[in-house]
Amino acid sequence: MAIPPPSTGALVVFGLIAVTVVLFVTERLPADITAIALLVTMVILQPWTQISPQEAISGFSNAATITIVAMYILSSGIEQTGIVTQLGRRVGEYTAGSRMKLLAATIGITGPVAGIINNTPVVAVFIPMVTDLADQSRISPSKLLIPLSYAAMLGGTLTLIGTATNIVASDISADLINHPFSMFEFTPLGFLILLVGAIYLMTIGQYLLPERILAADLTDEFELADYLVKVTVSQSSPLVGEKINEALAERVYDVDVLQITRGDRLYLAEETDQEIEVRDILTVRGDENAISAFAAGESLRVLRKAPVTELELAPLSGPGTLVETIIPAESSLIGQTLATARLRERYAATVLAIRRGEDIFHDHLSGPKLQEGDGFLLHATDSAVELLEERGELLITEVAHTSALTDPEPLDRRKVALALSIIAGVIATAALNLLPIVIAALGGVVAMVVTDVIRPSEAYDSVNWEVIFLLAGIIPLGLAMQETGGAAFLGSIIVEYGAVLPAIVVLGLFYLLTGLLADVITPVASVVLTMPIAVDAALRIGAEPFAFVLAVTFAASTAFMTPVGYQTNLMVYSPGGYRFIDYVRVGAPLQLLLTVVTTLGIVALWGV
């Protein structure tokens, strides 16, 4: 049977998809800006895309988009009670230095919790806990952090609200086949996938994970031995009598003075107004040539046999500390350089090194543009670090000389009870079909604000608006695929060339295709692009369309093979010192395993 040629409109939409995918992969523009640009372009090309201005902005009023906004706020309300942090800290008491116990507890807690709370804050809370416990137990955190991310992703398949992808997929399924997801409709399959994934990570995955980072302290971990030096001030030094910051501002040296030691007193260079005295010891960061030029120009003597350790930069009682941080997705630092970010001037925080995956950079730090997932080692005051995190610029993953076993602040039991009751009410209301999930979730937001579990300003701040704009921009693309006949055309090709294949094989191929797309573009975009094609193909071969909807949904939520496929993968990229290939090595077998397990599970539970 000859396949009718695609319409001109379908070809235009295919071209827009190709450009969008390239922009997503190359990250020439932020993903949300790419999506909004796509929205505008579809309206400009309305004669071919069939997308009117009203349809183009329909993503902003889409039930899935509103539900995801509400779920961000509800998750933040739970997080702010401190209960997730308390849960994480208790892991340390159970594990007692055992890697397998720590791994089992991390997976066993993260997975189920991520089924009802947005997995990004769950992973954010667990990263410092896991790295601290790994350090105490002399275990490489790279053996634990990819499993942490994967467990959060697997847990998202347990319920409708487990991931934003599930909510979007439910909305598209309702449009295509009039079958939205109920709250626990696919929980049995999600539990099976979480169980299989956990067993894999506890066994085969452990042999495939690297052992990249295992260091005595943060200065060793960031390989700073050749970049941190002490110098002593001689009587002839022109620095004597000057304030260090004013002196360096007038001189051109590619070094940072971190602190001044005077007898048993320690001053943070960026904060002190003390004048330099003879025999002061300055702790300096820079490469060998820059430090040599600084010492020669200012009559300083380099103390070669006095190495700078973590304990000296972050004494138990002192003005400064060392902090490992990463740049989260919502940080305003993304796209800036250290020169334009001016962390030292704004926060009195000095960047000692930058880690991007396994690579560590010490030289010319002010030049390169900063990326999401970059890791910093900062020397700063505790108050500066708190301010950085409060403003969302950086996410703290480790602080020198803190313990994962220290007791967090006491829980506000009233807020915990209220937050858990509200979440339970939202879930029960949606599960019993008393109200649509979007209305139940919005009601939960109102309840949390009214009961003071979360303040209105905190509610707005908790939403990842980049994700919301990405959703709103990409949702109309699926509509264009349908209205121009693009989905039907691709479905007919699959039917034509896959006619000799059993329906179960076609189902598995759609899972694999969606998963591979989600690895290079966002999971939501992969669902929007693939689900209309999958449903059309299912109808053409006489298969159960809901089975294909589920395959696409589950595949999009399990993008294991790249650090950019899912946000939690990128969050652990720097703290684990991972390479891109590590995600392929560990994630590819798991993705193939779940292709088989999920396909068979769908057939067993829903048929094909």
Coordinates of C-alpha atoms in Angstrom, one line a residue:
M1 CA 0.0 0.0 0.0
A2 CA 1.4 3.4 -1.0
I3 CA 1.8 5.9 1.7
P4 CA 0.2 9.3 0.9
P5 CA 2.8 12.1 0.9
P6 CA 2.8 14.4 3.9
S7 CA 1.0 17.7 3.6
T8 CA 3.0 20.9 3.3
G9 CA 1.9 21.8 6.8
A10 CA 3.3 18.5 8.1
L11 CA 6.6 19.2 6.4
V12 CA 6.8 22.6 8.0
V13 CA 6.0 21.1 11.4
F14 CA 8.7 18.5 10.9
G15 CA 11.2 21.2 10.0
L16 CA 10.3 23.1 13.2
I17 CA 10.7 19.9 15.2
A18 CA 14.2 19.4 13.7
V19 CA 15.3 22.9 14.5
T20 CA 13.8 22.6 18.1
V21 CA 15.6 19.3 18.7
V22 CA 18.9 20.8 17.5
L23 CA 18.5 23.8 19.8
F24 CA 17.6 21.6 22.8
V25 CA 20.7 19.4 22.2
T26 CA 23.2 22.2 21.5
E27 CA 21.7 24.5 24.2
R28 CA 22.4 27.5 22.1
L29 CA 19.3 29.0 23.8
P30 CA 17.8 28.0 27.1
A31 CA 15.2 25.3 26.7
D32 CA 12.3 27.5 27.8
I33 CA 13.3 30.3 25.4
T34 CA 13.5 27.8 22.6
A35 CA 10.0 26.6 23.4
I36 CA 8.6 30.1 23.5
A37 CA 10.3 30.9 20.2
L38 CA 8.7 27.7 18.8
L39 CA 5.3 29.0 20.0
V40 CA 5.7 32.3 18.3
T41 CA 7.0 30.7 15.1
M42 CA 4.0 28.4 14.8
V43 CA 1.6 31.4 14.9
I44 CA 3.6 33.3 12.3
L45 CA 3.4 30.2 10.1
Q46 CA -0.3 29.6 10.9
P47 CA -1.3 28.9 7.3
W48 CA 0.8 25.8 7.4
T49 CA 0.9 24.8 11.1
Q50 CA -2.8 25.4 11.6
I51 CA -2.0 26.9 15.1
S52 CA -4.0 30.0 15.9
P53 CA -2.8 32.5 18.6
Q54 CA -5.4 31.1 21.0
E55 CA -4.2 27.6 20.5
A56 CA -0.5 28.7 20.8
I57 CA -1.0 30.1 24.3
S58 CA -3.3 27.3 25.3
G59 CA -0.3 25.6 27.0
F60 CA -0.4 28.3 29.7
S61 CA -4.0 27.5 30.7
N62 CA -3.5 23.8 30.1
A63 CA -4.6 21.6 33.1
A64 CA -1.2 19.9 33.1
T65 CA 0.7 23.1 33.4
I66 CA -1.4 24.4 36.2
T67 CA -1.2 21.1 38.0
I68 CA 2.6 21.1 37.8
V69 CA 2.7 24.7 39.2
A70 CA 0.6 23.5 42.2
M71 CA 2.7 20.4 42.7
Y72 CA 5.9 22.4 42.9
I73 CA 4.3 24.5 45.7
L74 CA 2.9 21.4 47.5
S75 CA 6.3 19.7 47.3
S76 CA 8.0 22.8 48.7
G77 CA 5.6 22.9 51.6
I78 CA 6.5 19.4 52.5
E79 CA 10.2 20.1 52.1
Q80 CA 10.1 23.2 54.3
T81 CA 8.7 21.3 57.3
G82 CA 12.1 19.6 57.5
I83 CA 10.6 16.1 57.4
V84 CA 12.6 15.0 54.3
T85 CA 15.8 16.3 55.9
Q86 CA 15.0 14.4 59.1
L87 CA 14.4 11.3 57.1
G88 CA 17.7 11.6 55.3
R89 CA 19.7 12.2 58.5
R90 CA 18.3 9.1 60.0
V91 CA 19.8 7.1 57.2
G92 CA 23.2 7.8 58.7
E93 CA 22.2 6.1 62.0
Y94 CA 21.2 3.0 60.1
T95 CA 24.1 2.6 57.7
A96 CA 27.0 2.8 60.1
G97 CA 29.7 2.9 57.4
S98 CA 28.3 0.1 55.2
R99 CA 28.2 1.0 51.5
M100 CA 25.5 -1.5 50.7
K101 CA 23.3 -0.4 53.6
L102 CA 23.8 3.2 52.6
L103 CA 22.9 2.4 49.0
A104 CA 19.9 0.3 50.0
A105 CA 18.6 3.0 52.3
T106 CA 19.1 5.8 49.7
I107 CA 17.2 3.9 47.0
G108 CA 14.6 2.6 49.5
I109 CA 13.7 6.1 50.8
T110 CA 14.3 8.2 47.7
G111 CA 12.1 6.0 45.4
P112 CA 8.9 6.0 47.4
V113 CA 9.3 9.6 48.5
A114 CA 9.7 10.7 44.9
G115 CA 6.4 9.2 44.1
I116 CA 4.6 11.9 46.0
I117 CA 7.1 14.8 46.2
N118 CA 8.8 16.4 43.3
N119 CA 12.1 14.5 42.9
T120 CA 14.3 17.5 42.4
P121 CA 14.1 18.8 46.1
V122 CA 14.4 15.2 47.3
V123 CA 17.7 14.7 45.5
A124 CA 18.8 18.2 46.6
V125 CA 18.3 17.2 50.2
F126 CA 20.0 13.8 49.8
I127 CA 23.2 14.9 47.9
P128 CA 24.9 16.5 50.9
M129 CA 23.8 13.7 53.2
V130 CA 25.1 11.0 50.9
T131 CA 28.4 12.8 50.2
D132 CA 29.0 13.4 53.9
L133 CA 28.3 9.8 54.8
A134 CA 30.4 8.6 52.0
D135 CA 33.4 10.7 53.2
Q136 CA 33.0 9.4 56.8
S137 CA 32.8 5.8 55.5
R138 CA 35.7 6.2 53.1
I139 CA 33.4 5.4 50.2
S140 CA 33.5 7.2 46.8
P141 CA 30.3 9.3 46.4
S142 CA 30.4 8.4 42.7
K143 CA 29.3 4.9 43.8
L144 CA 26.1 6.4 45.3
L145 CA 25.0 9.6 43.5
I146 CA 23.9 8.1 40.1
P147 CA 21.8 5.5 42.0
L148 CA 20.3 8.4 44.0
S149 CA 19.3 10.2 40.8
Y150 CA 18.0 7.0 39.1
A151 CA 16.0 6.0 42.2
A152 CA 14.3 9.4 42.2
M153 CA 13.4 9.0 38.5
L154 CA 12.1 5.4 39.1
G155 CA 10.1 6.6 42.0
G156 CA 8.4 9.1 39.8
T157 CA 6.6 6.3 37.9
L158 CA 4.6 5.3 41.0
T159 CA 1.8 7.8 40.8
L160 CA 0.2 10.4 38.6
I161 CA 1.9 13.2 40.5
G162 CA 5.4 11.5 40.6
T163 CA 6.7 13.6 37.7
A164 CA 5.6 16.5 35.6
T165 CA 5.9 14.1 32.6
N166 CA 3.2 11.9 34.0
I167 CA 0.8 14.9 34.4
V168 CA 1.5 16.1 30.8
A169 CA 1.1 12.6 29.4
S170 CA -2.2 12.2 31.2
D171 CA -3.5 15.4 29.7
I172 CA -2.4 14.4 26.2
S173 CA -3.9 10.9 26.7
A174 CA -7.2 12.5 27.6
D175 CA -7.1 14.6 24.3
L176 CA -6.1 11.7 22.1
I177 CA -8.1 8.7 23.5
N178 CA -10.3 10.3 26.2
H179 CA -8.4 8.3 28.9
P180 CA -6.6 10.5 31.5
F181 CA -4.6 8.7 34.2
S182 CA -6.1 8.2 37.7
M183 CA -3.8 8.7 40.7
F184 CA -2.7 5.1 41.2
E185 CA -3.7 3.6 37.8
F186 CA -0.1 2.5 36.9
T187 CA 1.3 2.1 40.5
P188 CA 1.6 -1.7 40.2
L189 CA 3.8 -1.3 37.1
G190 CA 5.7 1.6 38.7
F191 CA 6.4 -0.6 41.7
L192 CA 7.7 -3.4 39.5
I193 CA 10.0 -0.9 37.6
L194 CA 11.3 0.5 40.9
L195 CA 12.0 -3.0 42.2
V196 CA 13.8 -4.1 39.1
G197 CA 15.8 -0.9 38.9
A198 CA 16.8 -1.1 42.6
I199 CA 18.0 -4.7 42.2
Y200 CA 20.0 -3.6 39.1
L201 CA 21.6 -0.7 41.0
M202 CA 22.4 -2.9 44.0
T203 CA 24.1 -5.6 41.8
I204 CA 25.2 -5.1 38.2
G205 CA 25.1 -1.3 38.5
Q206 CA 27.6 -1.3 41.3
Y207 CA 30.3 -2.9 39.1
L208 CA 29.6 -0.4 36.3
L209 CA 29.8 2.7 38.5
P210 CA 33.2 4.5 38.6
E211 CA 35.1 5.3 41.8
R212 CA 36.1 8.8 40.8
I213 CA 36.3 10.7 44.0
L214 CA 37.9 9.5 47.2
A215 CA 39.8 12.2 49.0
A216 CA 40.8 13.0 52.6
D217 CA 39.5 16.6 52.4
L218 CA 38.1 19.1 50.0
T219 CA 41.5 20.6 49.0
D220 CA 42.6 17.1 48.0
E221 CA 39.3 16.4 46.2
F222 CA 39.7 19.5 44.1
E223 CA 43.5 18.9 43.5
L224 CA 44.6 22.2 45.0
A225 CA 47.9 21.2 46.4
D226 CA 49.8 23.1 43.7
Y227 CA 47.5 26.1 43.8
L228 CA 47.4 27.0 47.5
V229 CA 50.5 28.5 49.1
K230 CA 51.5 30.4 52.3
V231 CA 53.7 33.4 52.1
T232 CA 55.2 35.4 55.0
V233 CA 55.5 39.2 54.9
S234 CA 59.1 40.5 55.3
Q235 CA 60.1 43.8 56.8
S236 CA 60.9 45.2 53.4
S237 CA 57.5 44.3 51.8
P238 CA 55.6 47.3 50.4
L239 CA 52.4 45.6 51.7
V240 CA 53.3 46.5 55.3
G241 CA 50.8 49.1 56.6
E242 CA 48.3 48.5 53.8
K243 CA 44.9 46.9 53.8
I244 CA 45.1 43.7 51.7
N245 CA 42.1 44.4 49.4
E246 CA 43.1 48.0 48.8
A247 CA 46.7 46.9 48.0
L248 CA 45.7 44.2 45.6
A249 CA 43.2 46.5 43.8
E250 CA 46.1 48.8 42.9
R251 CA 48.3 45.9 41.7
V252 CA 47.9 43.4 38.9
Y253 CA 48.4 39.9 40.1
D254 CA 46.4 36.8 39.1
V255 CA 46.2 35.6 42.7
D256 CA 43.6 35.6 45.5
V257 CA 44.6 36.2 49.1
L258 CA 42.2 34.1 51.2
Q259 CA 43.2 34.8 54.7
I260 CA 45.8 36.4 57.0
T261 CA 47.3 34.6 60.0
R262 CA 48.8 36.7 62.7
G263 CA 50.0 34.6 65.7
D264 CA 46.9 32.7 66.9
R265 CA 44.5 35.1 65.1
L266 CA 42.9 34.5 61.7
Y267 CA 41.4 37.1 59.5
L268 CA 39.4 36.5 56.3
A269 CA 41.1 38.7 53.7
E270 CA 37.9 39.7 51.9
E271 CA 36.3 41.0 55.1
T272 CA 39.1 42.4 57.3
D273 CA 40.2 46.0 57.5
Q274 CA 43.4 45.0 59.3
E275 CA 46.6 46.5 58.0
I276 CA 49.3 44.1 57.0
E277 CA 52.1 43.6 59.5
V278 CA 55.6 42.1 59.4
R279 CA 55.6 38.3 59.8
D280 CA 51.9 38.0 58.8
I281 CA 51.3 34.8 56.9
L282 CA 49.1 35.1 53.8
T283 CA 47.3 32.2 52.3
V284 CA 47.2 32.6 48.6
R285 CA 45.5 30.9 45.7
G286 CA 47.0 31.0 42.2
D287 CA 49.2 29.1 39.8
E288 CA 53.0 28.8 40.4
N289 CA 54.0 31.6 38.0
A290 CA 51.4 34.0 39.4
I291 CA 52.4 33.3 43.0
S292 CA 56.1 33.6 42.2
A293 CA 55.4 37.0 40.6
F294 CA 53.4 38.1 43.6
A295 CA 56.1 37.0 46.1
A296 CA 58.9 38.7 44.1
G297 CA 57.0 41.9 43.5
E298 CA 56.0 42.3 47.1
S299 CA 59.1 40.9 48.9
L300 CA 57.2 37.9 50.3
R301 CA 58.8 34.6 51.2
V302 CA 57.0 31.5 50.0
L303 CA 56.7 28.8 52.7
R304 CA 57.1 25.7 50.4
K305 CA 57.0 23.2 53.3
A306 CA 53.8 24.5 54.8
P307 CA 51.0 22.8 52.8
V308 CA 47.5 24.4 53.0
T309 CA 44.9 21.9 54.1
E310 CA 41.1 21.9 54.5
L311 CA 41.5 22.3 58.3
E312 CA 43.5 25.5 57.9
L313 CA 41.1 27.1 55.4
A314 CA 38.0 25.9 57.4
P315 CA 39.0 25.7 61.1
L316 CA 36.4 24.4 63.5
S317 CA 36.2 27.9 65.0
G318 CA 37.2 30.5 62.5
P319 CA 35.9 33.2 60.1
G320 CA 35.9 31.1 56.9
T321 CA 34.9 27.7 55.7
L322 CA 35.1 25.6 52.6
V323 CA 31.9 24.7 50.7
E324 CA 31.3 22.5 47.7
T325 CA 28.3 23.8 45.7
I326 CA 26.7 23.2 42.3
I327 CA 24.8 25.6 40.0
P328 CA 21.1 24.6 39.9
A329 CA 18.9 25.0 36.9
E330 CA 17.2 28.2 38.2
S331 CA 20.5 30.0 39.1
S332 CA 21.1 33.4 37.6
L333 CA 24.8 32.5 37.3
I334 CA 24.1 30.3 34.3
G335 CA 25.6 32.0 31.2
Q336 CA 27.7 34.4 33.3
T337 CA 31.4 34.3 34.0
L338 CA 33.0 34.6 37.4
A339 CA 34.1 38.0 36.3
T340 CA 30.6 39.2 35.7
A341 CA 29.1 37.2 38.6
R342 CA 31.4 39.1 41.0
L343 CA 30.9 36.5 43.8
R344 CA 34.0 37.8 45.7
E345 CA 32.7 41.4 45.7
R346 CA 29.0 40.6 46.4
Y347 CA 29.4 37.7 48.9
A348 CA 33.0 37.8 50.0
A349 CA 33.2 34.3 48.5
T350 CA 36.3 33.2 46.6
V351 CA 36.1 30.4 44.0
L352 CA 39.1 28.1 44.4
A353 CA 38.3 25.7 41.7
I354 CA 35.5 24.7 39.2
R355 CA 34.6 21.1 38.5
R356 CA 32.6 20.1 35.4
G357 CA 32.1 16.4 35.5
E358 CA 35.5 14.8 36.1
D359 CA 37.4 17.9 34.8
I360 CA 38.7 20.3 37.4
F361 CA 39.8 23.9 36.4
H362 CA 42.2 26.0 38.5
D363 CA 43.5 28.5 36.0
H364 CA 41.8 31.5 34.3
L365 CA 38.6 30.9 36.2
S366 CA 37.1 34.2 35.3
G367 CA 36.8 33.6 31.6
P368 CA 34.6 30.6 30.8
K369 CA 30.8 30.8 30.9
L370 CA 29.2 29.0 33.8
Q371 CA 26.8 26.1 33.1
E372 CA 24.1 24.3 35.0
G373 CA 25.7 21.5 37.0
D374 CA 29.1 23.2 37.4
G375 CA 30.6 22.6 40.8
F376 CA 32.5 25.2 42.8
L377 CA 34.8 25.0 45.8
L378 CA 34.2 28.2 47.7
H379 CA 36.1 29.8 50.6
A380 CA 33.6 32.0 52.3
T381 CA 31.9 32.8 55.6
D382 CA 29.0 30.8 56.8
S383 CA 26.7 33.8 56.4
A384 CA 27.8 34.3 52.8
V385 CA 27.1 30.7 52.0
E386 CA 23.6 30.9 53.5
L387 CA 22.9 34.0 51.5
L388 CA 24.0 32.4 48.3
E389 CA 21.8 29.4 48.9
E390 CA 18.8 31.5 50.0
R391 CA 19.0 33.5 46.8
G392 CA 19.0 30.3 44.7
E393 CA 22.4 31.0 43.1
L394 CA 24.0 27.8 44.4
L395 CA 23.1 24.5 45.9
I396 CA 25.3 23.3 48.7
T397 CA 26.5 19.7 48.5
E398 CA 29.1 19.6 51.2
V399 CA 30.5 21.9 53.9
A400 CA 33.9 21.3 55.5
H401 CA 33.7 19.6 59.0
T402 CA 30.0 19.1 59.1
S403 CA 28.5 15.7 59.8
A404 CA 25.5 14.1 58.1
L405 CA 24.8 12.6 61.5
T406 CA 24.3 15.9 63.3
D407 CA 20.8 16.5 64.5
P408 CA 18.8 19.0 62.3
E409 CA 16.6 21.6 63.9
P410 CA 13.6 20.2 65.7
L411 CA 10.5 19.6 63.5
D412 CA 7.5 21.8 63.8
R413 CA 5.1 19.0 64.4
R414 CA 2.1 21.2 63.7
K415 CA 3.3 22.1 60.3
V416 CA 4.4 18.5 59.5
A417 CA 0.9 17.2 60.4
L418 CA -0.8 19.9 58.4
A419 CA 1.4 19.5 55.3
L420 CA 1.1 15.7 55.3
S421 CA -2.7 15.9 55.9
I422 CA -3.0 18.4 52.9
I423 CA -1.0 16.2 50.6
A424 CA -3.0 13.1 51.7
G425 CA -6.2 15.1 51.1
V426 CA -5.1 16.1 47.6
I427 CA -4.2 12.5 46.7
A428 CA -7.4 11.0 48.1
T429 CA -9.6 13.6 46.4
A430 CA -8.0 12.9 43.1
A431 CA -7.9 9.1 43.6
L432 CA -11.6 9.0 44.4
N433 CA -12.5 11.2 41.5
L434 CA -14.2 13.7 43.8
L435 CA -12.4 16.5 41.9
P436 CA -10.0 16.8 39.0
I437 CA -6.4 16.6 40.0
V438 CA -5.8 20.2 38.9
I439 CA -8.6 21.5 41.3
A440 CA -7.5 19.2 44.1
A441 CA -3.9 20.4 43.8
L442 CA -4.9 24.1 43.7
G443 CA -7.1 23.5 46.8
G444 CA -4.1 22.0 48.5
V445 CA -2.0 25.1 47.7
V446 CA -4.7 27.4 49.2
A447 CA -4.8 25.2 52.3
M448 CA -1.0 25.3 52.8
V449 CA -1.0 29.1 52.5
V450 CA -4.0 29.6 54.7
T451 CA -2.5 27.4 57.4
D452 CA 0.9 29.1 57.1
V453 CA 2.7 25.9 56.1
I454 CA 4.2 28.0 53.3
R455 CA 4.1 31.8 52.7
P456 CA 2.9 33.2 49.4
S457 CA 6.3 34.6 48.5
E458 CA 7.8 31.1 49.2
A459 CA 5.1 29.5 47.1
Y460 CA 6.0 31.6 44.0
D461 CA 9.7 31.1 44.6
S462 CA 9.3 27.3 44.7
V463 CA 8.0 27.0 41.1
N464 CA 10.6 26.2 38.5
W465 CA 9.3 28.7 36.0
E466 CA 11.7 27.6 33.3
V467 CA 9.9 24.2 33.3
I468 CA 6.5 25.9 33.2
F469 CA 7.4 28.0 30.2
L470 CA 9.0 25.0 28.5
L471 CA 5.7 23.1 29.0
A472 CA 3.5 26.0 27.8
G473 CA 5.7 26.4 24.7
I474 CA 6.0 22.8 23.7
I475 CA 2.4 21.6 24.3
P476 CA 1.0 23.3 21.1
L477 CA 3.5 21.4 19.0
G478 CA 1.6 18.2 19.7
L479 CA -1.5 19.9 18.5
A480 CA 0.2 21.0 15.3
M481 CA 1.4 17.4 14.7
Q482 CA -2.2 16.3 14.8
E483 CA -3.9 19.1 12.9
T484 CA -1.4 19.0 10.0
G485 CA -1.6 15.2 9.7
G486 CA 2.1 14.8 10.7
A487 CA 1.3 12.3 13.4
A488 CA -0.9 10.3 11.0
F489 CA 1.8 10.3 8.3
L490 CA 4.5 9.0 10.7
G491 CA 2.1 6.5 12.1
S492 CA 1.4 5.2 8.6
I493 CA 5.1 4.8 7.9
I494 CA 5.5 2.8 11.1
V495 CA 2.5 0.6 10.2
E496 CA 3.7 0.1 6.6
Y497 CA 7.3 -1.0 7.5
G498 CA 6.3 -2.6 10.8
A499 CA 3.5 -4.7 9.5
V500 CA 5.5 -7.9 9.8
L501 CA 6.2 -7.2 13.5
P502 CA 4.0 -8.3 16.3
A503 CA 2.2 -5.5 18.2
I504 CA 4.3 -6.2 21.3
V505 CA 7.5 -5.5 19.4
V506 CA 6.1 -2.2 18.0
L507 CA 5.2 -1.3 21.6
G508 CA 8.8 -2.0 22.7
L509 CA 10.2 0.0 19.8
F510 CA 8.1 3.1 20.8
Y511 CA 9.4 2.7 24.4
L512 CA 13.0 2.6 23.1
L513 CA 12.5 5.6 20.7
T514 CA 10.9 7.7 23.4
G515 CA 13.6 6.9 25.9
L516 CA 16.3 7.8 23.4
L517 CA 14.6 11.1 22.6
A518 CA 14.2 11.9 26.3
D519 CA 18.0 11.3 26.8
V520 CA 18.8 14.2 24.4
I521 CA 15.8 16.5 24.8
T522 CA 13.5 17.0 27.7
P523 CA 11.2 14.1 28.8
V524 CA 8.1 16.4 28.4
A525 CA 9.2 17.2 24.8
S526 CA 9.7 13.6 24.0
V527 CA 6.1 12.8 25.2
V528 CA 4.6 15.6 23.2
L529 CA 6.4 14.5 20.1
T530 CA 6.0 10.8 20.4
M531 CA 2.6 10.1 21.9
P532 CA 0.4 11.3 19.0
I533 CA 2.5 9.1 16.6
A534 CA 2.3 6.1 19.0
V535 CA -1.5 6.4 19.4
D536 CA -2.0 6.7 15.6
A537 CA 0.2 3.7 15.0
A538 CA -1.7 1.7 17.6
L539 CA -5.1 2.5 16.1
R540 CA -3.8 1.6 12.6
I541 CA -2.5 -1.9 13.6
G542 CA -5.5 -2.6 15.8
A543 CA -3.6 -2.5 19.1
E544 CA -4.7 -1.1 22.4
P545 CA -3.8 2.7 22.3
F546 CA -3.6 3.0 26.1
A547 CA -0.8 0.5 26.1
F548 CA 1.2 2.7 23.8
V549 CA 0.4 5.8 25.8
L550 CA 1.8 4.1 28.9
A551 CA 4.9 2.9 27.0
V552 CA 5.7 6.5 25.9
T553 CA 5.0 7.9 29.4
F554 CA 7.2 5.4 31.3
A555 CA 10.0 5.7 28.7
A556 CA 10.1 9.5 29.0
S557 CA 10.5 9.2 32.8
T558 CA 13.5 7.0 32.6
A559 CA 16.1 9.0 30.6
F560 CA 19.2 7.4 32.2
M561 CA 21.8 7.6 29.5
T562 CA 22.9 11.3 29.7
P563 CA 23.5 13.9 32.4
V564 CA 21.2 16.3 30.5
G565 CA 18.2 14.0 30.0
Y566 CA 16.9 14.6 33.5
Q567 CA 17.6 17.4 35.9
T568 CA 18.5 15.1 38.8
N569 CA 21.2 13.5 36.6
L570 CA 22.8 16.9 36.1
M571 CA 22.6 17.7 39.8
V572 CA 24.8 14.7 40.7
Y573 CA 27.2 15.3 37.8
S574 CA 29.7 17.5 39.5
P575 CA 29.5 16.1 43.1
G576 CA 30.1 12.6 41.7
G577 CA 32.9 13.7 39.4
Y578 CA 31.2 11.8 36.6
R579 CA 32.0 11.7 32.9
F580 CA 29.3 11.7 30.2
I581 CA 30.3 8.1 29.4
D582 CA 29.4 7.0 33.0
Y583 CA 25.8 7.6 32.4
V584 CA 25.9 5.6 29.2
R585 CA 27.8 2.7 30.9
V586 CA 25.3 2.5 33.8
G587 CA 22.2 3.8 32.2
A588 CA 22.1 2.0 28.8
P589 CA 21.8 -1.5 30.3
L590 CA 19.1 -0.3 32.7
Q591 CA 17.2 1.4 29.9
L592 CA 17.3 -1.7 27.8
L593 CA 16.3 -3.9 30.8
L594 CA 13.3 -1.6 31.5
T595 CA 12.4 -1.6 27.8
V596 CA 11.7 -5.4 28.2
V597 CA 10.3 -5.3 31.7
T598 CA 7.9 -2.3 31.0
T599 CA 6.7 -3.7 27.7
L600 CA 5.9 -7.1 29.2
G601 CA 4.4 -5.5 32.3
I602 CA 2.1 -3.3 30.1
V603 CA 1.0 -6.3 28.1
A604 CA 0.3 -8.4 31.2
L605 CA -1.7 -5.7 33.0
W606 CA -3.5 -3.9 30.1
G607 CA -3.0 -6.1 27.0
V608 CA -1.9 -5.0 23.6

